[in-house]
Amino acid sequence: MLDKITESFPRHTAKKVETLTDGSEMEIAVDGEPAIFVFKTVADPFVGKMSFFKVMNGTVKKDMTLTNTRTGLSERLGRIYIVRGKKQEEVEALACGDIGMVAKLNDTASSDTLTNGNAELHYYPVEYAKAYTTKGVVALGKGDEDKISSGIAKLLDEDKTISFRVSKESKQMLLTGV
């Protein structure tokens, strides 16, 4: 078993080769500059926007400021959590390979890469299943359209397989999903 562990996991000083979204390859030190990949975003009514991420290299510490490579904007991580079921445990730092959660990242969405200065680093985005089922959404009351729109906006932030549009012909709200 120890031989398999030795073969499977890199040394702490190892370098890995990452293939970027443009097809090029970049050699990155596992213990180098921190970079995280946000793979899921959840809108919680009590906590707010929760971003789940994997530490791709380096060590991420609380109150660290990272740059979103898609938007170029800086994001302060604040408190970092490890989530086990519904329980959230605050931690001081996460190392390469760890999965964590941070709340209230305003300009970060799913499939974003946050780094400490390496603007060229973009990890492959998550590929979602194509949606084929479309249903019309109808409000029961006359003033419920705004409530439906805000609820659907939260759904669109969380689930990238869902799309929403208003039909020009029928003026009906259409929700498309898997």
PDB file of N, CA, C and O in Angstrom, residues 5-51:
ATOM      1  N   ILE A   5       0.923   4.525  -2.594  1.00  0.00           N
ATOM      2  CA  ILE A   5       0.843   5.915  -2.132  1.00  0.00           C
ATOM      3  C   ILE A   5       2.016   6.713  -2.689  1.00  0.00           C
ATOM      4  O   ILE A   5       1.844   7.833  -3.176  1.00  0.00           O
ATOM      5  N   THR A   6       3.202   6.143  -2.654  1.00  0.00           N
ATOM      6  CA  THR A   6       4.395   6.813  -3.169  1.00  0.00           C
ATOM      7  C   THR A   6       4.266   7.078  -4.662  1.00  0.00           C
ATOM      8  O   THR A   6       4.660   8.132  -5.155  1.00  0.00           O
ATOM      9  N   GLU A   7       3.698   6.118  -5.421  1.00  0.00           N
ATOM     10  CA  GLU A   7       3.523   6.287  -6.856  1.00  0.00           C
ATOM     11  C   GLU A   7       2.422   7.294  -7.200  1.00  0.00           C
ATOM     12  O   GLU A   7       2.499   7.985  -8.204  1.00  0.00           O
ATOM     13  N   SER A   8       1.393   7.374  -6.364  1.00  0.00           N
ATOM     14  CA  SER A   8       0.199   8.152  -6.690  1.00  0.00           C
ATOM     15  C   SER A   8       0.278   9.621  -6.320  1.00  0.00           C
ATOM     16  O   SER A   8      -0.327  10.462  -6.982  1.00  0.00           O
ATOM     17  N   PHE A   9       0.986   9.959  -5.255  1.00  0.00           N
ATOM     18  CA  PHE A   9       0.978  11.329  -4.766  1.00  0.00           C
ATOM     19  C   PHE A   9       2.334  11.980  -4.985  1.00  0.00           C
ATOM     20  O   PHE A   9       3.371  11.354  -4.821  1.00  0.00           O
ATOM     21  N   PRO A  10       2.331  13.269  -5.338  1.00  0.00           N
ATOM     22  CA  PRO A  10       3.615  13.943  -5.598  1.00  0.00           C
ATOM     23  C   PRO A  10       4.349  14.292  -4.313  1.00  0.00           C
ATOM     24  O   PRO A  10       3.755  14.375  -3.239  1.00  0.00           O
ATOM     25  N   ARG A  11       5.659  14.506  -4.454  1.00  0.00           N
ATOM     26  CA  ARG A  11       6.436  15.030  -3.334  1.00  0.00           C
ATOM     27  C   ARG A  11       5.954  16.449  -3.058  1.00  0.00           C
ATOM     28  O   ARG A  11       5.392  17.107  -3.926  1.00  0.00           O
ATOM     29  N   HIS A  12       6.230  16.955  -1.886  1.00  0.00           N
ATOM     30  CA  HIS A  12       5.793  18.315  -1.574  1.00  0.00           C
ATOM     31  C   HIS A  12       6.578  19.359  -2.368  1.00  0.00           C
ATOM     32  O   HIS A  12       6.153  20.497  -2.491  1.00  0.00           O
ATOM     33  N   THR A  13       7.698  18.990  -2.948  1.00  0.00           N
ATOM     34  CA  THR A  13       8.483  19.912  -3.776  1.00  0.00           C
ATOM     35  C   THR A  13       8.260  19.662  -5.270  1.00  0.00           C
ATOM     36  O   THR A  13       8.935  20.273  -6.091  1.00  0.00           O
ATOM     37  N   ALA A  14       7.343  18.786  -5.602  1.00  0.00           N
ATOM     38  CA  ALA A  14       7.141  18.400  -7.000  1.00  0.00           C
ATOM     39  C   ALA A  14       6.515  19.530  -7.811  1.00  0.00           C
ATOM     40  O   ALA A  14       5.887  20.431  -7.276  1.00  0.00           O
ATOM     41  N   LYS A  15       6.705  19.422  -9.118  1.00  0.00           N
ATOM     42  CA  LYS A  15       6.069  20.346 -10.045  1.00  0.00           C
ATOM     43  C   LYS A  15       5.097  19.537 -10.871  1.00  0.00           C
ATOM     44  O   LYS A  15       5.306  18.367 -11.148  1.00  0.00           O
ATOM     45  N   LYS A  16       4.012  20.173 -11.269  1.00  0.00           N
ATOM     46  CA  LYS A  16       3.046  19.498 -12.118  1.00  0.00           C
ATOM     47  C   LYS A  16       2.853  20.320 -13.382  1.00  0.00           C
ATOM     48  O   LYS A  16       3.067  21.531 -13.396  1.00  0.00           O
ATOM     49  N   VAL A  17       2.468  19.652 -14.454  1.00  0.00           N
ATOM     50  CA  VAL A  17       2.223  20.322 -15.719  1.00  0.00           C
ATOM     51  C   VAL A  17       0.717  20.439 -15.881  1.00  0.00           C
ATOM     52  O   VAL A  17       0.001  19.441 -15.843  1.00  0.00           O
ATOM     53  N   GLU A  18       0.225  21.662 -16.024  1.00  0.00           N
ATOM     54  CA  GLU A  18      -1.199  21.914 -16.201  1.00  0.00           C
ATOM     55  C   GLU A  18      -1.466  22.305 -17.640  1.00  0.00           C
ATOM     56  O   GLU A  18      -0.734  23.107 -18.224  1.00  0.00           O
ATOM     57  N   THR A  19      -2.529  21.747 -18.227  1.00  0.00           N
ATOM     58  CA  THR A  19      -2.975  22.164 -19.548  1.00  0.00           C
ATOM     59  C   THR A  19      -3.999  23.261 -19.358  1.00  0.00           C
ATOM     60  O   THR A  19      -4.980  23.080 -18.637  1.00  0.00           O
ATOM     61  N   LEU A  20      -3.786  24.384 -20.001  1.00  0.00           N
ATOM     62  CA  LEU A  20      -4.642  25.542 -19.832  1.00  0.00           C
ATOM     63  C   LEU A  20      -5.744  25.561 -20.883  1.00  0.00           C
ATOM     64  O   LEU A  20      -5.741  24.762 -21.820  1.00  0.00           O
ATOM     65  N   THR A  21      -6.691  26.490 -20.732  1.00  0.00           N
ATOM     66  CA  THR A  21      -7.847  26.536 -21.625  1.00  0.00           C
ATOM     67  C   THR A  21      -7.471  26.828 -23.069  1.00  0.00           C
ATOM     68  O   THR A  21      -8.189  26.439 -23.975  1.00  0.00           O
ATOM     69  N   ASP A  22      -6.347  27.486 -23.303  1.00  0.00           N
ATOM     70  CA  ASP A  22      -5.937  27.763 -24.685  1.00  0.00           C
ATOM     71  C   ASP A  22      -5.156  26.601 -25.298  1.00  0.00           C
ATOM     72  O   ASP A  22      -4.673  26.696 -26.425  1.00  0.00           O
ATOM     73  N   GLY A  23      -5.007  25.493 -24.574  1.00  0.00           N
ATOM     74  CA  GLY A  23      -4.309  24.311 -25.076  1.00  0.00           C
ATOM     75  C   GLY A  23      -2.837  24.266 -24.731  1.00  0.00           C
ATOM     76  O   GLY A  23      -2.195  23.243 -24.911  1.00  0.00           O
ATOM     77  N   SER A  24      -2.283  25.364 -24.244  1.00  0.00           N
ATOM     78  CA  SER A  24      -0.866  25.377 -23.884  1.00  0.00           C
ATOM     79  C   SER A  24      -0.659  24.688 -22.544  1.00  0.00           C
ATOM     80  O   SER A  24      -1.595  24.469 -21.793  1.00  0.00           O
ATOM     81  N   GLU A  25       0.581  24.353 -22.269  1.00  0.00           N
ATOM     82  CA  GLU A  25       0.915  23.713 -21.001  1.00  0.00           C
ATOM     83  C   GLU A  25       1.811  24.623 -20.195  1.00  0.00           C
ATOM     84  O   GLU A  25       2.633  25.353 -20.741  1.00  0.00           O
ATOM     85  N   MET A  26       1.654  24.579 -18.869  1.00  0.00           N
ATOM     86  CA  MET A  26       2.441  25.413 -17.969  1.00  0.00           C
ATOM     87  C   MET A  26       2.912  24.549 -16.814  1.00  0.00           C
ATOM     88  O   MET A  26       2.131  23.785 -16.245  1.00  0.00           O
ATOM     89  N   GLU A  27       4.196  24.642 -16.476  1.00  0.00           N
ATOM     90  CA  GLU A  27       4.739  23.902 -15.333  1.00  0.00           C
ATOM     91  C   GLU A  27       4.554  24.752 -14.088  1.00  0.00           C
ATOM     92  O   GLU A  27       4.950  25.908 -14.044  1.00  0.00           O
ATOM     93  N   ILE A  28       3.907  24.170 -13.086  1.00  0.00           N
ATOM     94  CA  ILE A  28       3.568  24.898 -11.878  1.00  0.00           C
ATOM     95  C   ILE A  28       4.101  24.142 -10.668  1.00  0.00           C
ATOM     96  O   ILE A  28       3.918  22.930 -10.555  1.00  0.00           O
ATOM     97  N   ALA A  29       4.742  24.852  -9.752  1.00  0.00           N
ATOM     98  CA  ALA A  29       5.225  24.230  -8.521  1.00  0.00           C
ATOM     99  C   ALA A  29       4.049  24.002  -7.582  1.00  0.00           C
ATOM    100  O   ALA A  29       3.231  24.895  -7.369  1.00  0.00           O
ATOM    101  N   VAL A  30       3.960  22.792  -7.044  1.00  0.00           N
ATOM    102  CA  VAL A  30       2.875  22.455  -6.129  1.00  0.00           C
ATOM    103  C   VAL A  30       2.917  23.346  -4.885  1.00  0.00           C
ATOM    104  O   VAL A  30       1.895  23.751  -4.353  1.00  0.00           O
ATOM    105  N   ASP A  31       4.124  23.690  -4.442  1.00  0.00           N
ATOM    106  CA  ASP A  31       4.255  24.535  -3.262  1.00  0.00           C
ATOM    107  C   ASP A  31       4.494  26.001  -3.628  1.00  0.00           C
ATOM    108  O   ASP A  31       4.932  26.787  -2.815  1.00  0.00           O
ATOM    109  N   GLY A  32       4.179  26.371  -4.868  1.00  0.00           N
ATOM    110  CA  GLY A  32       4.411  27.736  -5.346  1.00  0.00           C
ATOM    111  C   GLY A  32       3.281  28.686  -4.969  1.00  0.00           C
ATOM    112  O   GLY A  32       2.643  28.563  -3.921  1.00  0.00           O
ATOM    113  N   GLU A  33       3.026  29.628  -5.872  1.00  0.00           N
ATOM    114  CA  GLU A  33       1.993  30.635  -5.652  1.00  0.00           C
ATOM    115  C   GLU A  33       0.620  29.965  -5.528  1.00  0.00           C
ATOM    116  O   GLU A  33       0.311  29.044  -6.283  1.00  0.00           O
ATOM    117  N   PRO A  34      -0.217  30.427  -4.605  1.00  0.00           N
ATOM    118  CA  PRO A  34      -1.519  29.799  -4.436  1.00  0.00           C
ATOM    119  C   PRO A  34      -2.459  30.066  -5.610  1.00  0.00           C
ATOM    120  O   PRO A  34      -2.449  31.148  -6.190  1.00  0.00           O
ATOM    121  N   ALA A  35      -3.237  29.046  -5.952  1.00  0.00           N
ATOM    122  CA  ALA A  35      -4.273  29.154  -6.977  1.00  0.00           C
ATOM    123  C   ALA A  35      -5.416  28.240  -6.584  1.00  0.00           C
ATOM    124  O   ALA A  35      -5.191  27.121  -6.115  1.00  0.00           O
ATOM    125  N   ILE A  36      -6.650  28.723  -6.751  1.00  0.00           N
ATOM    126  CA  ILE A  36      -7.819  27.898  -6.455  1.00  0.00           C
ATOM    127  C   ILE A  36      -8.733  27.868  -7.671  1.00  0.00           C
ATOM    128  O   ILE A  36      -8.732  28.783  -8.489  1.00  0.00           O
ATOM    129  N   PHE A  37      -9.513  26.786  -7.785  1.00  0.00           N
ATOM    130  CA  PHE A  37     -10.491  26.628  -8.848  1.00  0.00           C
ATOM    131  C   PHE A  37     -11.858  26.502  -8.202  1.00  0.00           C
ATOM    132  O   PHE A  37     -12.100  25.579  -7.421  1.00  0.00           O
ATOM    133  N   VAL A  38     -12.753  27.432  -8.484  1.00  0.00           N
ATOM    134  CA  VAL A  38     -14.113  27.415  -7.927  1.00  0.00           C
ATOM    135  C   VAL A  38     -14.955  26.494  -8.805  1.00  0.00           C
ATOM    136  O   VAL A  38     -15.181  26.776  -9.978  1.00  0.00           O
ATOM    137  N   PHE A  39     -15.418  25.376  -8.228  1.00  0.00           N
ATOM    138  CA  PHE A  39     -16.162  24.405  -9.020  1.00  0.00           C
ATOM    139  C   PHE A  39     -17.660  24.438  -8.772  1.00  0.00           C
ATOM    140  O   PHE A  39     -18.431  23.890  -9.555  1.00  0.00           O
ATOM    141  N   LYS A  40     -18.121  25.109  -7.702  1.00  0.00           N
ATOM    142  CA  LYS A  40     -19.559  25.172  -7.425  1.00  0.00           C
ATOM    143  C   LYS A  40     -19.869  26.421  -6.629  1.00  0.00           C
ATOM    144  O   LYS A  40     -19.117  26.824  -5.752  1.00  0.00           O
ATOM    145  N   THR A  41     -21.011  27.025  -6.936  1.00  0.00           N
ATOM    146  CA  THR A  41     -21.492  28.192  -6.210  1.00  0.00           C
ATOM    147  C   THR A  41     -22.907  27.901  -5.728  1.00  0.00           C
ATOM    148  O   THR A  41     -23.740  27.430  -6.503  1.00  0.00           O
ATOM    149  N   VAL A  42     -23.167  28.170  -4.446  1.00  0.00           N
ATOM    150  CA  VAL A  42     -24.470  27.918  -3.847  1.00  0.00           C
ATOM    151  C   VAL A  42     -24.952  29.194  -3.176  1.00  0.00           C
ATOM    152  O   VAL A  42     -24.192  29.850  -2.470  1.00  0.00           O
ATOM    153  N   ALA A  43     -26.218  29.532  -3.397  1.00  0.00           N
ATOM    154  CA  ALA A  43     -26.816  30.698  -2.736  1.00  0.00           C
ATOM    155  C   ALA A  43     -27.559  30.216  -1.500  1.00  0.00           C
ATOM    156  O   ALA A  43     -28.597  29.564  -1.601  1.00  0.00           O
ATOM    157  N   ASP A  44     -27.028  30.514  -0.324  1.00  0.00           N
ATOM    158  CA  ASP A  44     -27.634  30.115   0.945  1.00  0.00           C
ATOM    159  C   ASP A  44     -28.378  31.323   1.523  1.00  0.00           C
ATOM    160  O   ASP A  44     -27.827  32.422   1.547  1.00  0.00           O
ATOM    161  N   PRO A  45     -29.623  31.139   2.005  1.00  0.00           N
ATOM    162  CA  PRO A  45     -30.372  32.294   2.520  1.00  0.00           C
ATOM    163  C   PRO A  45     -29.764  32.905   3.787  1.00  0.00           C
ATOM    164  O   PRO A  45     -29.977  34.084   4.059  1.00  0.00           O
ATOM    165  N   PHE A  46     -29.000  32.147   4.561  1.00  0.00           N
ATOM    166  CA  PHE A  46     -28.423  32.659   5.800  1.00  0.00           C
ATOM    167  C   PHE A  46     -26.991  33.142   5.619  1.00  0.00           C
ATOM    168  O   PHE A  46     -26.605  34.186   6.123  1.00  0.00           O
ATOM    169  N   VAL A  47     -26.175  32.385   4.889  1.00  0.00           N
ATOM    170  CA  VAL A  47     -24.758  32.697   4.723  1.00  0.00           C
ATOM    171  C   VAL A  47     -24.538  33.658   3.555  1.00  0.00           C
ATOM    172  O   VAL A  47     -23.670  34.521   3.599  1.00  0.00           O
ATOM    173  N   GLY A  48     -25.308  33.519   2.503  1.00  0.00           N
ATOM    174  CA  GLY A  48     -25.106  34.280   1.276  1.00  0.00           C
ATOM    175  C   GLY A  48     -24.531  33.378   0.206  1.00  0.00           C
ATOM    176  O   GLY A  48     -24.756  32.174   0.193  1.00  0.00           O
ATOM    177  N   LYS A  49     -23.740  33.937  -0.679  1.00  0.00           N
ATOM    178  CA  LYS A  49     -23.148  33.187  -1.779  1.00  0.00           C
ATOM    179  C   LYS A  49     -21.945  32.403  -1.271  1.00  0.00           C
ATOM    180  O   LYS A  49     -20.987  32.974  -0.773  1.00  0.00           O
ATOM    181  N   MET A  50     -22.021  31.073  -1.379  1.00  0.00           N
ATOM    182  CA  MET A  50     -20.945  30.199  -0.931  1.00  0.00           C
ATOM    183  C   MET A  50     -20.238  29.633  -2.161  1.00  0.00           C
ATOM    184  O   MET A  50     -20.875  29.082  -3.052  1.00  0.00           O
ATOM    185  N   SER A  51     -18.908  29.790  -2.207  1.00  0.00           N
ATOM    186  CA  SER A  51     -18.109  29.297  -3.329  1.00  0.00           C
ATOM    187  C   SER A  51     -17.254  28.127  -2.854  1.00  0.00           C
ATOM    188  O   SER A  51     -16.416  28.273  -1.970  1.00  0.00           O
TER     189      SER A  51
END
